[in-house]
Coordinates of C-alpha atoms in Angstrom, one line a residue:
Chain A
M1 CA 7.4 -40.6 37.4
D2 CA 10.7 -37.5 38.3
W3 CA 7.9 -34.8 39.3
Q4 CA 11.1 -32.2 39.9
A5 CA 12.5 -33.1 36.1
I6 CA 8.7 -32.6 34.8
G7 CA 8.4 -29.4 36.9
L8 CA 11.7 -28.1 35.3
S9 CA 10.8 -28.5 32.2
L10 CA 7.9 -26.7 32.8
R11 CA 9.4 -24.1 34.6
L12 CA 12.7 -23.6 31.5
A13 CA 10.3 -23.5 28.8
L14 CA 8.3 -20.9 30.4
A15 CA 10.9 -19.0 31.2
T16 CA 12.7 -20.0 27.5
T17 CA 9.6 -19.0 25.6
L18 CA 9.0 -15.5 27.9
V19 CA 12.4 -14.1 26.6
L20 CA 12.0 -15.4 23.0
Q21 CA 9.1 -13.8 22.9
V22 CA 10.8 -10.3 23.9
V23 CA 14.0 -11.6 21.8
G24 CA 12.1 -13.1 19.1
M25 CA 9.7 -10.6 18.3
P26 CA 11.9 -6.9 17.2
L27 CA 14.7 -9.6 15.7
A28 CA 11.3 -11.5 13.1
W29 CA 10.3 -7.6 12.8
W30 CA 13.9 -6.4 11.3
I31 CA 14.2 -10.4 9.1
A32 CA 10.1 -8.7 7.7
F33 CA 10.5 -5.6 7.1
S34 CA 14.1 -4.3 6.6
R35 CA 15.4 -3.8 2.9
R36 CA 19.0 -4.7 3.7
R37 CA 20.8 -7.3 1.7
W38 CA 22.8 -9.3 3.9
K39 CA 19.3 -9.6 5.9
F40 CA 19.4 -13.8 3.9
L41 CA 22.6 -14.2 5.8
V42 CA 20.8 -13.3 9.4
E43 CA 18.1 -15.7 8.9
A44 CA 20.3 -18.5 7.9
V45 CA 21.6 -17.6 11.5
V46 CA 18.4 -18.2 12.6
A47 CA 17.2 -21.2 11.4
L48 CA 20.8 -22.7 11.9
P49 CA 19.5 -24.7 14.6
L50 CA 17.1 -26.4 13.3
V51 CA 19.6 -28.7 10.7
L52 CA 22.5 -28.9 13.4
P53 CA 23.5 -31.0 15.8
P54 CA 21.5 -30.4 19.4
T55 CA 25.4 -31.2 20.4
V56 CA 27.3 -29.1 18.2
L57 CA 24.7 -26.1 19.4
G58 CA 25.9 -27.2 22.8
F59 CA 29.3 -27.6 22.4
Y60 CA 29.9 -24.3 21.2
V61 CA 27.3 -22.8 24.0
L62 CA 29.6 -24.8 26.8
I63 CA 32.9 -22.8 25.3
A64 CA 30.7 -18.9 24.9
I65 CA 29.1 -19.7 28.1
G66 CA 32.1 -21.2 30.0
P67 CA 34.1 -18.9 33.0
H68 CA 37.1 -18.6 30.3
S69 CA 35.2 -16.6 28.1
P70 CA 34.4 -13.1 27.8
V71 CA 30.5 -14.3 28.5
G72 CA 30.9 -16.8 31.2
A73 CA 33.4 -14.5 33.5
V74 CA 31.2 -10.9 32.6
Y75 CA 28.6 -13.4 34.4
A76 CA 31.0 -14.2 36.8
R77 CA 31.6 -11.5 38.4
I78 CA 28.1 -10.2 38.7
T79 CA 27.0 -13.0 39.9
G80 CA 29.2 -15.5 41.4
G81 CA 28.2 -18.1 39.4
L82 CA 29.6 -20.1 37.0
L83 CA 26.8 -20.2 33.2
P84 CA 27.3 -24.4 32.7
F85 CA 25.7 -26.4 34.3
S86 CA 22.9 -24.0 35.6
F87 CA 19.9 -23.2 35.2
A88 CA 20.7 -20.2 34.1
G89 CA 23.3 -21.8 30.9
L90 CA 20.1 -24.2 30.2
L91 CA 18.5 -21.1 29.4
V92 CA 20.8 -19.4 27.2
A93 CA 21.3 -21.9 25.6
S94 CA 17.2 -23.4 24.9
V95 CA 16.6 -19.8 23.7
L96 CA 19.1 -20.1 20.9
Y97 CA 17.8 -23.1 20.5
S98 CA 14.7 -22.6 20.1
M99 CA 14.7 -19.5 17.8
P100 CA 14.0 -20.3 15.1
F101 CA 10.5 -21.9 16.6
T102 CA 9.7 -18.6 17.8
V103 CA 11.1 -16.7 14.8
Q104 CA 10.0 -18.4 12.0
P105 CA 6.1 -17.7 12.7
M106 CA 6.1 -14.6 13.2
V107 CA 7.7 -13.4 10.6
A108 CA 5.0 -15.4 8.7
A109 CA 3.1 -13.5 10.3
F110 CA 4.1 -10.6 10.6
G111 CA 4.9 -10.1 6.1
G112 CA 1.1 -11.7 6.2
V113 CA 0.3 -8.1 7.2
D114 CA -0.9 -6.0 4.9
R115 CA 1.9 -3.6 4.5
K116 CA -0.6 0.0 3.6
L117 CA -1.7 -0.3 6.8
I118 CA 0.3 0.6 8.1
E119 CA 1.7 3.3 6.4
A120 CA -1.8 4.1 7.1
S121 CA -1.0 4.2 10.3
W122 CA 2.1 6.6 10.2
C123 CA 0.5 9.1 7.8
L124 CA -1.7 9.5 10.5
G125 CA 0.7 10.8 13.0
V126 CA 1.5 7.1 15.1
S127 CA 4.7 5.9 15.4
R128 CA 6.7 3.5 14.8
G129 CA 6.4 1.9 18.3
A130 CA 2.8 2.3 18.6
T131 CA 1.9 1.3 15.5
F132 CA 3.5 -2.0 16.1
R133 CA 2.2 -2.2 18.9
R134 CA -2.0 -1.7 17.4
V135 CA -1.5 -3.0 14.4
V136 CA 1.2 -4.8 13.2
V137 CA 0.8 -8.2 16.7
P138 CA -3.7 -7.9 16.0
L139 CA -3.4 -8.5 13.0
A140 CA -0.4 -10.8 13.9
G141 CA -2.0 -12.2 17.4
Q142 CA -1.9 -16.0 15.7
G143 CA 1.7 -16.1 14.1
I144 CA 2.5 -13.8 17.4
A145 CA 1.2 -17.8 19.6
T146 CA 2.0 -19.8 17.5
A147 CA 5.2 -19.3 18.0
A148 CA 5.0 -19.4 21.9
I149 CA 2.8 -22.8 21.3
L150 CA 6.0 -23.7 19.5
S151 CA 8.6 -22.8 21.2
F152 CA 6.9 -24.2 24.3
A153 CA 7.2 -27.4 24.0
H154 CA 10.5 -27.8 21.6
T155 CA 12.1 -26.8 25.0
V156 CA 10.3 -29.6 26.6
G157 CA 11.7 -31.6 24.4
E158 CA 15.5 -30.3 24.6
F159 CA 17.7 -33.1 24.9
G160 CA 21.0 -32.5 23.4
V161 CA 21.4 -29.5 23.9
V162 CA 20.4 -29.9 28.1
L163 CA 22.9 -33.0 28.1
M164 CA 26.3 -30.3 26.9
V165 CA 25.6 -27.9 28.4
G166 CA 23.4 -28.2 31.6
G167 CA 24.6 -32.6 32.2
N168 CA 22.2 -33.8 34.3
I169 CA 21.9 -32.4 38.1
A170 CA 18.8 -32.9 40.1
G171 CA 16.4 -29.7 40.6
V172 CA 19.1 -27.7 38.4
T173 CA 19.2 -29.2 35.4
R174 CA 17.8 -32.8 34.7
T175 CA 14.9 -31.6 32.8
V176 CA 12.7 -34.6 31.4
S177 CA 14.4 -35.4 28.2
I178 CA 17.1 -36.6 30.6
S179 CA 15.6 -37.9 33.1
I180 CA 13.2 -41.0 31.0
Y181 CA 17.6 -41.3 29.6
D182 CA 18.3 -42.0 33.3
Q183 CA 15.1 -44.5 33.5
T184 CA 16.1 -46.5 30.8
Q185 CA 19.7 -47.1 31.5
S186 CA 19.0 -47.6 34.8
L187 CA 16.8 -50.1 33.4
D188 CA 13.9 -48.4 35.1
Y189 CA 11.1 -49.5 32.0
A190 CA 8.4 -48.9 33.9
G191 CA 9.7 -45.3 35.3
A192 CA 10.4 -44.9 31.2
W193 CA 7.5 -45.7 29.8
H194 CA 5.0 -43.5 32.4
T195 CA 7.4 -40.2 31.7
S196 CA 7.5 -41.0 27.4
L197 CA 3.4 -41.3 27.5
L198 CA 3.3 -38.2 29.5
L199 CA 5.5 -36.4 26.9
V200 CA 3.9 -37.9 24.3
G201 CA 0.0 -36.9 25.8
F202 CA 0.8 -33.2 25.9
S203 CA 3.7 -32.5 22.8
F204 CA 0.0 -34.0 21.2
V205 CA -2.5 -32.2 22.5
V206 CA -0.6 -29.5 22.5
L207 CA -0.1 -29.3 19.0
A208 CA -3.7 -30.5 18.6
L209 CA -4.2 -27.9 20.0
T210 CA -2.7 -24.9 17.6
Y211 CA -4.1 -26.5 15.2
S212 CA -7.6 -26.6 15.4
W213 CA -7.6 -23.3 16.7
Q214 CA -5.4 -22.0 13.9
R215 CA -7.6 -24.5 11.3
R216 CA -10.9 -22.6 13.2
A217 CA -9.6 -18.8 12.9
W218 CA -9.2 -19.2 9.2
M219 CA -12.6 -20.2 8.1
L220 CA -13.8 -17.5 10.2
W221 CA -12.3 -15.4 8.2
Q222 CA -13.1 -16.7 5.4
T223 CA -16.7 -16.9 6.3
H224 CA -17.1 -13.7 6.9
Chain B
M1 CA 13.9 13.5 -8.5
A2 CA 15.4 10.5 -8.5
L3 CA 14.1 7.5 -7.2
P4 CA 16.9 4.2 -6.5
G5 CA 16.5 1.5 -8.8
A6 CA 16.0 1.5 -12.5
F7 CA 12.6 4.0 -11.7
Q8 CA 13.6 8.1 -12.9
L9 CA 10.7 10.7 -11.6
D10 CA 11.6 13.9 -12.9
A11 CA 8.4 15.2 -11.5
A12 CA 9.4 19.5 -11.0
L13 CA 5.6 20.6 -9.8
A14 CA 4.5 23.7 -8.2
L15 CA 1.2 23.8 -7.3
P16 CA -1.3 26.3 -5.6
L17 CA -2.3 24.6 -3.2
D18 CA -4.7 27.5 -1.1
R19 CA -6.3 29.4 -3.8
A20 CA -7.1 25.7 -6.0
P21 CA -8.8 22.9 -3.6
V22 CA -8.6 20.4 -5.6
T23 CA -5.8 19.3 -7.8
V24 CA -6.4 16.0 -10.4
L25 CA -2.9 14.7 -10.5
F26 CA -3.7 13.0 -15.1
G27 CA -1.3 10.0 -16.4
P28 CA -1.8 7.2 -17.6
S29 CA -1.1 3.4 -16.0
G30 CA 2.7 3.4 -14.5
A31 CA 3.1 7.6 -15.3
G32 CA 4.9 7.2 -11.4
K33 CA 1.3 8.8 -10.4
T34 CA 1.4 6.5 -6.7
T35 CA 5.2 6.9 -6.9
L36 CA 5.7 10.3 -7.2
L37 CA 2.2 10.5 -4.0
R38 CA 4.1 8.1 -2.2
L39 CA 6.8 10.3 -2.5
L40 CA 4.9 13.0 -0.5
A41 CA 3.1 11.6 1.7
G42 CA 6.6 10.1 3.2
L43 CA 6.7 6.6 2.6
E44 CA 9.3 6.8 -0.4
R45 CA 12.4 8.0 -0.4
P46 CA 14.6 9.9 -3.0
D47 CA 17.7 9.4 -4.3
A48 CA 18.1 13.1 -4.5
G49 CA 14.8 15.8 -4.7
L50 CA 13.2 18.6 -2.8
I51 CA 9.3 18.6 -1.4
L52 CA 8.8 22.0 0.3
F53 CA 4.9 22.0 1.8
R54 CA 4.0 25.7 2.2
D55 CA 6.7 27.5 4.6
R56 CA 8.4 23.8 6.2
V57 CA 11.0 21.3 4.1
W58 CA 9.8 18.0 3.9
C59 CA 13.1 16.5 2.2
D60 CA 16.3 18.2 0.8
T61 CA 18.4 15.5 -0.1
A62 CA 21.5 18.1 -0.4
R63 CA 21.3 19.5 2.9
G64 CA 20.4 16.0 4.1
V65 CA 16.4 17.0 5.5
W66 CA 13.5 14.0 5.6
L67 CA 11.0 14.2 7.9
D68 CA 8.6 10.8 8.7
P69 CA 5.6 10.1 7.4
Q70 CA 4.5 11.3 11.1
Q71 CA 5.8 14.5 11.2
R72 CA 4.2 15.3 8.1
R73 CA 0.5 15.9 9.0
A74 CA 0.0 14.2 5.5
G75 CA -3.8 12.2 5.3
F76 CA -3.4 9.6 2.8
V77 CA -6.6 8.1 1.3
F78 CA -5.1 4.1 -0.1
Q79 CA -6.6 3.1 -4.0
H80 CA -8.0 0.4 -1.4
Y81 CA -9.2 2.3 1.7
A82 CA -6.9 0.9 4.0
L83 CA -9.0 0.4 7.1
F84 CA -7.5 -1.3 10.1
P85 CA -9.8 -5.4 9.2
H86 CA -9.3 -5.6 13.5
L87 CA -11.3 -2.2 14.3
T88 CA -15.0 -1.4 13.9
V89 CA -15.4 1.7 11.3
E90 CA -15.5 4.3 14.8
R91 CA -12.1 2.9 16.4
N92 CA -10.9 3.6 13.1
V93 CA -11.8 6.7 12.0
A94 CA -10.4 7.1 15.9
F95 CA -7.3 5.5 15.7
A96 CA -5.4 9.3 15.9
S97 CA -7.8 12.0 16.9
S98 CA -9.5 13.0 19.6
G99 CA -13.4 11.6 20.4
Q100 CA -14.3 14.9 19.9
A101 CA -13.0 15.3 16.0
A102 CA -14.0 12.2 15.4
A103 CA -17.4 12.1 16.3
R104 CA -17.7 14.9 14.2
M105 CA -16.0 13.2 11.1
M106 CA -18.2 10.1 11.6
E107 CA -21.3 12.2 11.5
R108 CA -20.1 14.7 9.1
F109 CA -19.2 12.2 7.2
D110 CA -23.1 9.9 7.7
L111 CA -20.9 6.8 9.4
T112 CA -23.1 7.0 12.9
A113 CA -25.3 4.3 11.1
F114 CA -22.4 1.8 11.2
G115 CA -19.6 2.4 13.8
Q116 CA -19.7 -0.6 15.3
R117 CA -19.3 -2.9 12.5
L118 CA -16.4 -3.9 10.6
P119 CA -15.0 -2.7 7.6
R120 CA -15.5 -5.7 5.6
A121 CA -19.0 -5.7 6.8
I122 CA -20.1 -2.4 4.6
S123 CA -19.9 -1.3 1.4
G124 CA -17.4 0.1 -1.3
G125 CA -18.1 3.5 -1.4
E126 CA -18.8 3.6 2.7
Q127 CA -15.4 2.7 3.5
Q128 CA -14.3 5.1 1.1
R129 CA -16.0 7.8 3.5
V130 CA -14.7 5.8 6.0
A131 CA -11.5 5.9 5.0
L132 CA -12.0 9.9 4.3
A133 CA -12.8 10.0 7.0
R134 CA -10.5 8.8 9.3
A135 CA -8.0 11.0 7.0
L136 CA -9.7 14.2 8.3
A137 CA -9.9 14.0 12.4
A138 CA -6.4 13.4 12.1
E139 CA -6.1 17.2 11.0
P140 CA -3.9 17.3 8.4
D141 CA -2.5 19.7 6.2
L142 CA -2.2 17.7 3.0
L143 CA -5.0 15.2 1.5
L144 CA -3.3 12.2 -0.9
L145 CA -5.7 10.7 -2.3
D146 CA -4.4 7.3 -4.7
E147 CA -6.8 6.6 -7.3
P148 CA -10.0 6.9 -4.2
L149 CA -12.8 5.2 -7.0
S150 CA -11.0 3.1 -8.7
A151 CA -12.2 0.6 -5.8
L152 CA -16.0 1.0 -6.2
D153 CA -17.9 -1.3 -8.9
A154 CA -19.0 1.0 -11.7
A155 CA -22.8 2.5 -10.0
A156 CA -20.7 3.2 -6.8
R157 CA -18.0 5.3 -8.5
V158 CA -20.5 7.7 -11.0
R159 CA -22.7 8.5 -7.7
T160 CA -19.5 8.6 -5.4
R161 CA -18.1 10.3 -8.3
R162 CA -20.1 13.3 -7.1
E163 CA -20.0 13.8 -4.0
L164 CA -17.0 13.5 -3.7
R165 CA -15.6 17.1 -5.3
G166 CA -18.3 18.1 -2.7
L167 CA -16.6 16.2 0.3
L168 CA -13.1 17.5 -0.6
V169 CA -13.9 20.8 -0.9
R170 CA -15.6 20.7 2.3
A171 CA -12.9 19.6 4.5
G172 CA -11.3 22.7 4.2
V173 CA -7.8 21.3 3.2
P174 CA -6.1 21.6 0.1
S175 CA -5.6 17.3 -1.7
I176 CA -4.1 15.8 -4.1
V177 CA -5.8 13.0 -6.0
V178 CA -4.6 10.8 -8.6
T179 CA -6.1 9.3 -11.6
H180 CA -5.8 7.9 -14.6
D181 CA -9.9 8.7 -15.1
R182 CA -10.7 12.0 -16.9
I183 CA -14.1 11.9 -16.2
E184 CA -12.9 11.5 -12.8
A185 CA -10.3 14.1 -13.0
V186 CA -12.4 16.6 -14.7
A187 CA -15.5 15.8 -12.0
L188 CA -12.8 16.8 -9.2
A189 CA -10.5 19.3 -10.4
D190 CA -9.9 23.1 -10.0
W191 CA -5.9 22.4 -11.1
M192 CA -4.4 19.3 -13.5
A193 CA -1.2 17.7 -13.8
V194 CA -0.3 15.2 -16.4
M195 CA 2.1 13.1 -15.5
V196 CA 3.6 10.3 -18.0
E197 CA 6.9 8.1 -17.9
G198 CA 7.7 10.1 -14.7
R199 CA 7.6 13.4 -16.2
I200 CA 4.9 16.1 -15.5
L201 CA 4.2 17.6 -18.7
Q202 CA 1.6 20.6 -17.8
T203 CA -0.1 22.3 -15.1
G204 CA -2.7 23.8 -14.7
P205 CA -6.8 24.9 -14.4
V206 CA -8.8 21.6 -15.6
R207 CA -10.4 23.2 -18.8
E208 CA -7.4 24.2 -20.3
V209 CA -5.4 21.2 -19.7
F210 CA -7.9 19.3 -21.8
A211 CA -9.3 22.2 -23.8
R212 CA -5.3 23.1 -24.6
P213 CA -2.7 20.1 -24.8
A214 CA 0.7 22.2 -24.2
T215 CA 2.6 19.4 -26.2
A216 CA 1.7 16.2 -28.5
R217 CA 2.1 14.0 -25.3
V218 CA -0.6 16.1 -23.1
A219 CA -2.9 15.4 -25.9
E220 CA -2.7 12.2 -26.3
A221 CA -2.6 11.6 -22.5
V222 CA -5.6 13.1 -21.8
G223 CA -7.9 11.8 -24.3
V224 CA -7.6 14.2 -27.2
E225 CA -8.8 11.7 -29.9
N226 CA -8.0 14.2 -32.9
V227 CA -4.2 15.3 -33.1
L228 CA -3.3 15.8 -35.8
P229 CA -0.2 17.5 -38.2
A230 CA -1.2 20.6 -40.1
E231 CA 0.6 22.7 -42.3
I232 CA -0.1 27.0 -41.5
V233 CA -0.7 28.3 -44.7
S234 CA -1.3 31.4 -43.9
R235 CA -2.1 33.4 -40.8
A236 CA -5.3 37.0 -41.8
A237 CA -7.4 38.9 -39.6
G238 CA -6.6 37.3 -35.9
L239 CA -7.0 33.8 -37.4
L240 CA -4.9 30.5 -39.5
H241 CA -5.6 28.8 -42.0
L242 CA -4.1 26.0 -42.3
R243 CA -3.9 22.7 -44.4
V244 CA -4.5 18.6 -42.7
G245 CA -3.7 16.4 -45.3
G246 CA -5.7 17.7 -48.4
T247 CA -8.1 19.5 -46.8
A248 CA -8.3 23.5 -45.4
L249 CA -8.9 24.4 -41.9
E250 CA -9.5 27.5 -40.0
C251 CA -7.8 28.2 -36.6
L252 CA -7.7 30.9 -33.6
D253 CA -4.3 33.0 -34.1
G254 CA -2.1 31.9 -31.1
G255 CA 1.2 33.2 -32.7
E256 CA 1.9 29.5 -33.7
S257 CA 4.8 28.5 -36.5
G258 CA 6.3 26.3 -37.9
S259 CA 5.4 23.1 -38.3
V260 CA 2.5 22.1 -35.8
L261 CA -0.5 19.9 -34.0
A262 CA -4.1 21.4 -34.4
S263 CA -6.1 19.2 -31.7
I264 CA -9.7 18.3 -32.0
R265 CA -11.2 17.5 -29.7
A266 CA -14.2 14.5 -30.8
E267 CA -17.1 15.5 -28.8
D268 CA -16.7 19.5 -30.4
V269 CA -17.1 17.6 -34.4
A270 CA -20.6 18.2 -35.4
L271 CA -22.3 16.1 -38.3
S272 CA -24.6 17.0 -41.1
R273 CA -26.6 15.9 -43.1
D274 CA -26.8 19.0 -45.1
A275 CA -24.0 19.6 -48.2
A276 CA -24.4 23.9 -47.6
H277 CA -26.1 25.9 -46.1
A278 CA -25.2 29.8 -43.9
S279 CA -24.0 29.1 -40.2
T280 CA -21.1 30.4 -38.5
Q281 CA -18.7 27.9 -38.4
R282 CA -16.1 28.4 -40.8
N283 CA -14.8 25.0 -40.8
R284 CA -17.2 22.4 -43.1
L285 CA -15.4 19.7 -43.7
Q286 CA -17.1 17.5 -46.5
G287 CA -16.0 13.6 -45.4
M288 CA -17.6 10.0 -46.0
V289 CA -18.2 7.8 -42.6
R290 CA -16.3 4.5 -41.9
A291 CA -17.4 3.3 -39.0
I292 CA -20.1 4.3 -36.0
S293 CA -19.5 1.9 -32.7
I294 CA -21.8 3.3 -30.3
E295 CA -20.1 3.2 -26.9
G296 CA -23.3 3.7 -23.6
P297 CA -25.6 6.6 -24.7
L298 CA -22.9 8.4 -27.0
A299 CA -22.2 6.9 -30.8
R300 CA -18.3 7.2 -32.2
V301 CA -18.2 8.3 -35.4
E302 CA -14.7 8.0 -37.4
M303 CA -14.7 9.4 -40.9
D304 CA -12.2 10.2 -43.3
C305 CA -12.2 13.7 -44.7
G306 CA -9.0 14.2 -46.5
F307 CA -7.5 13.2 -43.0
P308 CA -9.7 10.6 -40.1
L309 CA -11.5 12.7 -37.8
V310 CA -14.2 11.3 -34.8
A311 CA -16.4 12.7 -33.9
L312 CA -18.0 12.2 -30.4
V313 CA -22.6 12.7 -30.8
T314 CA -25.7 11.5 -28.8
A315 CA -26.2 7.3 -30.4
Q316 CA -29.8 9.0 -30.1
S317 CA -28.9 11.9 -33.4
A318 CA -26.4 9.3 -34.7
T319 CA -29.3 7.2 -35.0
D320 CA -32.1 9.9 -36.1
L321 CA -30.1 11.2 -38.8
N322 CA -29.7 6.6 -39.2
L323 CA -26.2 6.8 -40.2
L324 CA -24.1 4.2 -41.7
P325 CA -20.3 3.1 -43.3
G326 CA -19.5 5.0 -45.9
E327 CA -22.6 8.2 -46.7
S328 CA -21.3 11.1 -47.1
L329 CA -21.1 13.7 -45.1
A330 CA -20.8 17.6 -43.4
A331 CA -18.8 17.2 -39.9
I332 CA -18.9 20.6 -38.2
V333 CA -15.9 21.6 -35.8
K334 CA -16.5 25.0 -34.5
T335 CA -13.0 27.4 -35.6
T336 CA -13.0 27.9 -31.5
S337 CA -11.9 23.7 -31.4
V338 CA -9.1 23.6 -33.2
H339 CA -6.2 23.6 -30.8
L340 CA -3.0 24.5 -32.5
I341 CA 0.2 22.5 -30.4
A342 CA 3.7 22.7 -30.7
A343 CA 5.2 19.7 -33.1
G344 CA 7.8 17.9 -32.4

């Protein structure tokens, strides 16, 4: 079993989830409560990775972070390195790719918070930021957790984007899904079998836990 | 004030908040009362308008002044109280205040017994006290209450109505209460503003507004049952002689002229079987009972006295008089109970 690839996938998934919590939360907040007319455009852009082939997304990310792009040039000046075929480049791509899995559950959760509660907090003199922290986050906690779990699981399972942006460098960009592809190509069916089974088991356990926990939280709400 | 979208609110309103502790904003559903309250709280933004509170400008669209809700110190009690469901009663009350102020409010509103419970585990009346305590613990300069009794069941409403005025007066903070219920309005208010279709039509001491609606719209809104087109026939010795339908009626001369409406509250109409007897009642109208309906302890008697007249008497006296449709009766209205409204 390619433990190095498994470790890399977990690291990538964790980093992606953390970045998405920070980036996705304000974005989800804005989508949930903004009254701007062009809001639907932002929603559509965020949802794009759901429908685009990962190769298309990967291709554009590759171009966008390449050394000739503004982003790549700034990155090269600061770090001296290149984004494509690096862990950082992979992280950028993963964040974009898993964005809808963070933003959509959060939008649903924020939208489910009674607006009167937010207004009640404002009228008590509590700032917008503190209201978000003390009222919205606790009440949307389950949606926020769902967002984290789905983003993590989705990143562990990504393949096309990683292959386009990261390539296949052991210990740097070879994630578990790439490793399975390699094993199959080199006719190491036993290795592919084991790694695949591990991934299926992991994904199933994560999803089963998520759903059972949601059901329980729902029932607690019902019975009280 | 004009709001974005189709809704027009034309609310010119000056309230003597420091003289009258409780002001009721009264009007039928859809009149814009809640919107006006939300504008005062800073939860809605008008396209154009000016809001002054004491010597501070809260909103002046002409000069681009706008204070956020946080800067206004206006406590808001929502219709369904909007208690934070994830926090205990105690933490709700202490949400935006020092522990001391919160503890004082917990005591004053008799909440200490269930301070550790969650809002959904207490009754509606208790939730209302928590909402009030929470708003007052933040030491507001003004208290806004949106239909504070409507979320309660009928029994709790009657009980709480009695308490609420006492609590508001003792709080020492001027309050504006939105309601569409005239019994609530009378029970709670010192001062009253009547709002219909986005307009403030009349403001004044609550009894004054109920007794002397300035226009037919106000009379209809505050629920004066009898608003009758009348003609002034003559005036003498401080009295006006009117003709309503085919019937003569008398009232005090307030200097009115031209076409007027006579408003008579149904509870100011008495009924008698005696055809004629000496009394101070000048308006003694012979008529016929058309319909009787019992509404709880009261009976609503619809009469035909040459014009339709509704009387509200106790169900007991309706039984004692053995009232039946088709019977002939005298309706008695004191001269001082007939109020004139300029028509048009």
